[in-house]
Coordinates of C-alpha atoms in Angstrom, one line a residue:
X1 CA 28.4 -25.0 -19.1
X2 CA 28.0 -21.4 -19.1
X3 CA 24.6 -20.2 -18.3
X4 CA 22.7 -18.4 -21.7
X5 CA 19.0 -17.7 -22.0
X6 CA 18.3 -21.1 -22.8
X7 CA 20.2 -22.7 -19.9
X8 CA 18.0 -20.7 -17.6
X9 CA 14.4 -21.3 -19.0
X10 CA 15.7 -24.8 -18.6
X11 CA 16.1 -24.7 -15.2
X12 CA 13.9 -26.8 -12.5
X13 CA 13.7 -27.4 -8.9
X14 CA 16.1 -30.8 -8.7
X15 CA 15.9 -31.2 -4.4
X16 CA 13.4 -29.8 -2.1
X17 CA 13.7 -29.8 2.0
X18 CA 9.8 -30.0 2.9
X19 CA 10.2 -30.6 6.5
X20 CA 10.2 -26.9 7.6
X21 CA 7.3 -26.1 10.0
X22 CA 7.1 -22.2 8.8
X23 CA 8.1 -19.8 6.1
X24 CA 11.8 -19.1 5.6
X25 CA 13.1 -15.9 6.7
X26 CA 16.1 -15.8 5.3
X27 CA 19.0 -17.5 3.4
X28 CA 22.5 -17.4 2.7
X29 CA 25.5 -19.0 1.1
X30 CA 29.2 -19.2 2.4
X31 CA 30.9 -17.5 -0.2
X32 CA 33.9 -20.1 -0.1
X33 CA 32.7 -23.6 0.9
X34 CA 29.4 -25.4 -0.3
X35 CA 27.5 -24.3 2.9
X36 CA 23.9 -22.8 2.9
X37 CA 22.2 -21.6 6.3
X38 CA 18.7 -20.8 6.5
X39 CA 16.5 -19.0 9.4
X40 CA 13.1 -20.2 9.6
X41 CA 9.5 -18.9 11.3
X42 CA 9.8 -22.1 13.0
X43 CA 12.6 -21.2 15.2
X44 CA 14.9 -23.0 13.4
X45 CA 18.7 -22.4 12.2
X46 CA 19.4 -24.9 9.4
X47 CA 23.0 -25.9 8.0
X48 CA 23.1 -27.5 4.4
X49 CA 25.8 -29.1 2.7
X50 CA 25.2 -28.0 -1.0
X51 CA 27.3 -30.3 -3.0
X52 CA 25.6 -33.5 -1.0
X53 CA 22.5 -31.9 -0.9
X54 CA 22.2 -32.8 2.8
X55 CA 21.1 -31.0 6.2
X56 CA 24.0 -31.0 8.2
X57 CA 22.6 -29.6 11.5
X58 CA 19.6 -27.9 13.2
X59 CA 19.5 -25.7 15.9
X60 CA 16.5 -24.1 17.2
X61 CA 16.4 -20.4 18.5
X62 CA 13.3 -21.0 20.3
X63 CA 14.0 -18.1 22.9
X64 CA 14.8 -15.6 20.8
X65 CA 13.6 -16.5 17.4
X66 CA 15.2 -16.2 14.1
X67 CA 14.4 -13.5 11.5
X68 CA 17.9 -12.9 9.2
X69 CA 21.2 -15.0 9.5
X70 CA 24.5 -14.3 7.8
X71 CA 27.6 -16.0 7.4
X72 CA 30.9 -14.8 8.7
X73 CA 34.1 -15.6 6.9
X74 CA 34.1 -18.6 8.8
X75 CA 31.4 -21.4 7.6
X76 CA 31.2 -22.6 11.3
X77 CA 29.5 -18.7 12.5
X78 CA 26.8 -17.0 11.8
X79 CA 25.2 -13.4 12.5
X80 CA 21.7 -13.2 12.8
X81 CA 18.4 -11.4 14.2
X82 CA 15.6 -12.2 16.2
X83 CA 11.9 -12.1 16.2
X84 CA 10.7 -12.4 19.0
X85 CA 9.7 -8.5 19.5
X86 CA 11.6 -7.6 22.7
X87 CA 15.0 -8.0 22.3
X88 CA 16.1 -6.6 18.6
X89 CA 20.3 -7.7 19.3
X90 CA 22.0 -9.0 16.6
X91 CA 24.0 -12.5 17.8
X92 CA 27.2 -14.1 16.5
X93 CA 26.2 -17.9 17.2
X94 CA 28.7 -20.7 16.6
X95 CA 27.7 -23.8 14.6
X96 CA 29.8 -26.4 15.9
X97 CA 28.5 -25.9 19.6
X98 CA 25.3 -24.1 19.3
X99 CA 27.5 -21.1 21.7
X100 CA 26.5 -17.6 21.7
X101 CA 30.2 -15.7 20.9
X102 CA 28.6 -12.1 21.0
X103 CA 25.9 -9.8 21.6
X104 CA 25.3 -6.6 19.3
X105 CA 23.2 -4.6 20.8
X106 CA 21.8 -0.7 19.9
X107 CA 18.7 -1.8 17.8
X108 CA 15.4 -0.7 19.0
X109 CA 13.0 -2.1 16.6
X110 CA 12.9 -4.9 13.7
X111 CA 16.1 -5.8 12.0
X112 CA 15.0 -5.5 8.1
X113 CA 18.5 -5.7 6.6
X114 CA 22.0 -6.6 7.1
X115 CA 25.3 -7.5 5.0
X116 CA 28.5 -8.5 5.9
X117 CA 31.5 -7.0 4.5
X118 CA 33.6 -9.6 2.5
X119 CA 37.2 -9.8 3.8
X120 CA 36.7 -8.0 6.5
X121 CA 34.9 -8.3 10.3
X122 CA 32.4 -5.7 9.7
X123 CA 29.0 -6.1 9.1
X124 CA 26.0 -3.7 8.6
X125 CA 22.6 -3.6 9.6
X126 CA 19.2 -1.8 9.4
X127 CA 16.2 -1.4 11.1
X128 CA 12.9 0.4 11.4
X129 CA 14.1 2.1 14.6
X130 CA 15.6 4.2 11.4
X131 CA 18.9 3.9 12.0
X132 CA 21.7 2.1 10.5
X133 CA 24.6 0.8 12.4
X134 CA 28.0 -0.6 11.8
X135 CA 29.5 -3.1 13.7
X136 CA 32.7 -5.2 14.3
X137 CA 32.3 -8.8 15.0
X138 CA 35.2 -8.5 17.6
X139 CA 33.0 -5.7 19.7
X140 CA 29.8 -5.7 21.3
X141 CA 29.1 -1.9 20.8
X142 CA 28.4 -0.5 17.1
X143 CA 30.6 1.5 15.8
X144 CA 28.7 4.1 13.8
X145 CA 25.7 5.1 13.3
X146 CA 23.2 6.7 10.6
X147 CA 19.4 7.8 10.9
X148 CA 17.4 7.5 7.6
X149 CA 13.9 8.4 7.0
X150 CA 11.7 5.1 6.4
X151 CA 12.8 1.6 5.9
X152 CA 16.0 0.7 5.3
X153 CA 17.8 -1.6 2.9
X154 CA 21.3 -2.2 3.0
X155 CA 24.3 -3.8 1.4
X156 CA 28.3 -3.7 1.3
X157 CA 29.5 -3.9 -2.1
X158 CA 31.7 -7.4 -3.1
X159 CA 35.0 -5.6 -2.7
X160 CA 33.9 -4.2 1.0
X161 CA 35.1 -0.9 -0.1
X162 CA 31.4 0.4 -0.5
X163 CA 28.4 0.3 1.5
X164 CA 25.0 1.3 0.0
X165 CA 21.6 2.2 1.8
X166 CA 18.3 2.7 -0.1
X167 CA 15.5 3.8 1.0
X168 CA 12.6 6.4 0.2
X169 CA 13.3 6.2 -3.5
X170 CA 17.0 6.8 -3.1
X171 CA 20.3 4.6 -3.5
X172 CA 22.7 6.6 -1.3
X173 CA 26.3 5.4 -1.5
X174 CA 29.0 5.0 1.1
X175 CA 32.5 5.3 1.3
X176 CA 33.2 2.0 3.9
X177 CA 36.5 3.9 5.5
X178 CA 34.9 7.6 5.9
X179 CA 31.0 6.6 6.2
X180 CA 30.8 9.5 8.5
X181 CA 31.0 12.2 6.0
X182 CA 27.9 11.2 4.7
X183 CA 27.6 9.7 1.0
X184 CA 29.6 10.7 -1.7
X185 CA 26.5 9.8 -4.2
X186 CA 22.9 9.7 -4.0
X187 CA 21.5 7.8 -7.0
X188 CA 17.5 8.2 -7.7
X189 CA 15.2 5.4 -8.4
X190 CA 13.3 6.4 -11.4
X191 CA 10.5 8.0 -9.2
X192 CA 9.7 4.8 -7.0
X193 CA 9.0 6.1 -3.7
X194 CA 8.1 3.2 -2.4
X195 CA 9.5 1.1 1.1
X196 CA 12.8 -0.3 -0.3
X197 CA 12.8 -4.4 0.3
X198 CA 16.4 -5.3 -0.7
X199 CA 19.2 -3.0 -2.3
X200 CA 21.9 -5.5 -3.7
X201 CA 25.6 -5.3 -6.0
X202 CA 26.5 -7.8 -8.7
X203 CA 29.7 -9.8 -8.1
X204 CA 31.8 -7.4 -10.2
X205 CA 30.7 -4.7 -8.4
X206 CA 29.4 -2.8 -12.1
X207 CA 25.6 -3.0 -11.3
X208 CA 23.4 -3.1 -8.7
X209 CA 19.5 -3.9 -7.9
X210 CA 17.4 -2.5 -5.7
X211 CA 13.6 -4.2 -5.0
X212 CA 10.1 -2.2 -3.9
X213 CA 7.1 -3.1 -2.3
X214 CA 4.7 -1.9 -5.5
X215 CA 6.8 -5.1 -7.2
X216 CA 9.7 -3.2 -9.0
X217 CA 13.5 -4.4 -9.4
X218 CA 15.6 -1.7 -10.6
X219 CA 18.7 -2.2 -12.2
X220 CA 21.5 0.2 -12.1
X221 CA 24.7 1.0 -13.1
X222 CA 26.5 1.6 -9.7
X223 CA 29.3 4.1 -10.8
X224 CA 26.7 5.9 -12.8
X225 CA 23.5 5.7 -11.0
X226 CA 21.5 5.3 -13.9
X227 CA 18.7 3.2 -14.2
X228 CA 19.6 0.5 -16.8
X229 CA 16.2 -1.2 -17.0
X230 CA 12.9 -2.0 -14.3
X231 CA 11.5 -5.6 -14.4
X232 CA 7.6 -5.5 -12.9
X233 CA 6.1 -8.2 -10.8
X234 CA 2.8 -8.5 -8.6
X235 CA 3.6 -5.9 -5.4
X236 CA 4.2 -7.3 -2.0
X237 CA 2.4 -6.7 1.5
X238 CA 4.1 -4.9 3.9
X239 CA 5.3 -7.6 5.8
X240 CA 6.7 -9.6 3.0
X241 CA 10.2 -9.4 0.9
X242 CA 10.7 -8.9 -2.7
X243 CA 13.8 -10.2 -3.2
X244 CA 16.1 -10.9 -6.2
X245 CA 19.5 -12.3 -6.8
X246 CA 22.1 -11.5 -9.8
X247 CA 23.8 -14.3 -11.7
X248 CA 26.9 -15.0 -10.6
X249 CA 28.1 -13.4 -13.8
X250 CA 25.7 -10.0 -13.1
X251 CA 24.1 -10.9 -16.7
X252 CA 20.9 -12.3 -15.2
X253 CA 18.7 -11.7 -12.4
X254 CA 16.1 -13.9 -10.7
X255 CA 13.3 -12.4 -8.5
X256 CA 10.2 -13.7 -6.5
X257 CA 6.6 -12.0 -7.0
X258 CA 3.8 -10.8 -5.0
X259 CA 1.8 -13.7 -6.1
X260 CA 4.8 -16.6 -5.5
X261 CA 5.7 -16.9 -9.0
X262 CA 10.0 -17.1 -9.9
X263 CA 11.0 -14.5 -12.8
X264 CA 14.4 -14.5 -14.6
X265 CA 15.5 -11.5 -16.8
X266 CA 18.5 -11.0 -19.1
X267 CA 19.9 -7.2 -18.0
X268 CA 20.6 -7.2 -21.6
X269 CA 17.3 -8.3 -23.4
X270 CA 14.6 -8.4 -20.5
X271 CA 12.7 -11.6 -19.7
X272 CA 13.3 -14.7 -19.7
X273 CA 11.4 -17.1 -18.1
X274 CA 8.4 -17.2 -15.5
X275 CA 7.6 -20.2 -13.6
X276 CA 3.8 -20.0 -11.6
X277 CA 3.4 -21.4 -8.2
X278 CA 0.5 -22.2 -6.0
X279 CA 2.1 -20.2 -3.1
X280 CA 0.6 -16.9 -2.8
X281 CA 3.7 -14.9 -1.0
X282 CA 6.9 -14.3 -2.3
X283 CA 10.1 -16.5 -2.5
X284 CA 13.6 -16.0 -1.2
X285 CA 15.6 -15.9 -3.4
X286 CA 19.2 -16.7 -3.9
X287 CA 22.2 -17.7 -6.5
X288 CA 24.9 -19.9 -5.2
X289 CA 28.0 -18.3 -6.0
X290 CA 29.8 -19.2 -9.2
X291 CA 27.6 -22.2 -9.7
X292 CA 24.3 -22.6 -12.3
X293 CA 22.5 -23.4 -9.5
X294 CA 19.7 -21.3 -7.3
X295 CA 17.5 -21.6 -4.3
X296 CA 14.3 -20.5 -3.5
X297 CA 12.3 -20.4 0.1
X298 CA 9.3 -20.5 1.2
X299 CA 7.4 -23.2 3.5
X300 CA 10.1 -25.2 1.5
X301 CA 13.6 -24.9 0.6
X302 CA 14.5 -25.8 -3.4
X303 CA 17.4 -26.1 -5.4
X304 CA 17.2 -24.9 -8.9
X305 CA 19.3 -26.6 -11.6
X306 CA 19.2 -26.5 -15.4
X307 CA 17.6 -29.6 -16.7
X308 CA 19.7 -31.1 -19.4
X309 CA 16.6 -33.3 -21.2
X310 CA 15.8 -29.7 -22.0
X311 CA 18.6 -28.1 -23.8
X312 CA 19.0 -31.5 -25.9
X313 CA 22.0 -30.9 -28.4
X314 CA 21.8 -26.9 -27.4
X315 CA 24.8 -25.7 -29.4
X316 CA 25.6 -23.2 -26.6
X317 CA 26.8 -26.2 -23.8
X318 CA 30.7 -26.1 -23.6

């Protein structure tokens, strides 16, 4: 089935995970294997087999807390922050034994973003100390750094060639292998000064979003820099995320909403569908990769899937 407008207003939650005992943090999907790992405000690191629909393992972060987590290449590691407001180090933690493998340390504040680079052992993060830093999973000390003014957002590029940081209304691009000489483009965000949430690529590296506070996702072409279109949803408070996911195919993008609700756009025609909730903050928000299939947290974790009962005899199913 190949996912069309229709396909997508179809789509439901199919599996939920209620037991969580605070507000997810943060999500992400192995890019390879049908793993998901989720951070939680309770503490908690959560491994999910995707395919069974099954929680494989919990481990709890009690003394550090858990803010964002990350895959590595390997399904069985994972990169994440902490939150517990005196120690801001980044830790490589391995699944299998619940073993700390590495400490990052150089942060002196928050971590609000990080991204690891596909085929490769680096990683990014950023924080509101203002700085960014580069890492290498195989050394404890970072390995560059960058000050920006405000809030960053950051995000390597599906290739790992690319790095990009937004932040103060700005897209500011990065050559991976000579960051040092500062970007080779700055793209502007149609006037939106406002605190960057999440700055994100498409698979095929042709577009990218970028998400504000006030409740804008901006979608740009990345070679350009142009601003192909702005979806608007209800603004976030300060210590919330807006964030929004492309399609696996870069044709569609999802987003939460100040108010809780899910929104899907068409980067071609605009929107899509809206589905309402009785939560009042916004949603995580990711696809799983190459599959018509996309989660959403919150005090719960849900698994959207298109509803076939829906489409009927839909002349677009393959």
């Amino acid at each position: 089935m190949e996912l069309t407008d229709e396909v997508l207003k179809s789509m439901e939650v199919g599996m939920a995970f209620r037991d969580y005992n605070g507000r997810i943090s943060s999500m992400d999907f192995h890019r390879t294997t049908n793993h998901l790992v989720t951070a939680s405000d309770d503490e908690s690191i959560r491994l999910y087999d995707v395919q069974n629909a099954v929680c494989l393992k919990t481990i709890n972060s009690k003394k550090y807390g858990v803010d964002l987590v990350c895959f590595t290449d390997n399904p069985a590691t994972v990169i994440y922050s902490s939150k517990n407001g005196w120690d801001e180090s980044l830790r490589l933690l391995s699944l299998n034994d619940n073993k700390y493998l590495r400490y990052f340390k150089g942060h002196h504040d928050r971590v609000v973003s990080l991204s690891l680079c596909a085929h490769r052992e680096y990683f990014v993060s950023g924080s509101l100390d203002r700085t960014v830093l580069l890492w290498d999973q195989r050394t404890e000390k970072a390995q560059g750094l960058l000050r920006v003014q405000g809030r960053p957002a950051v995000s390597y590029d599906d290739q790992g060639m690319v790095f990009a940081i937004a932040f103060g209304g700005y897209i500011r691009m990065f050559d991976a292998r000579k960051y040092e000489k500062g970007p080779f483009d700055i793209f502007p965000v149609g006037g939106d000064n406002l605190e960057a949430n999440v700055v994100k690529f498409s698979n095929d590296g042709r577009l990218m979003l970028l998400t504000t506070t006030d409740g804008h996702v901006h979608v740009l072409d990345s070679f350009r820099g142009t601003v192909i279109s702005t979806y608007n949803v209800k603004p976030v408070s300060s210590n919330a995320t807006l964030e929004a996911s492309f399609s696996p195919d870069g044709m569609y993008v999802v987003s939460g909403s100040g108010d809780g609700s899910v929104y899907a756009w068409s980067v071609r025609s605009g929107k899509v569908a809206c589905w309402a909730s009785t939560d009042t903050e916004p949603p995580l928000i990711k696809w799983a990769p190459g599959s018509l299939m996309f989660t959403t947290g919150s005090s719960e974790l849900s698994f959207w899937v298109p509803d076939l009962s829906k489409l009927g005899s839909f002349a677009g199913i393959k």
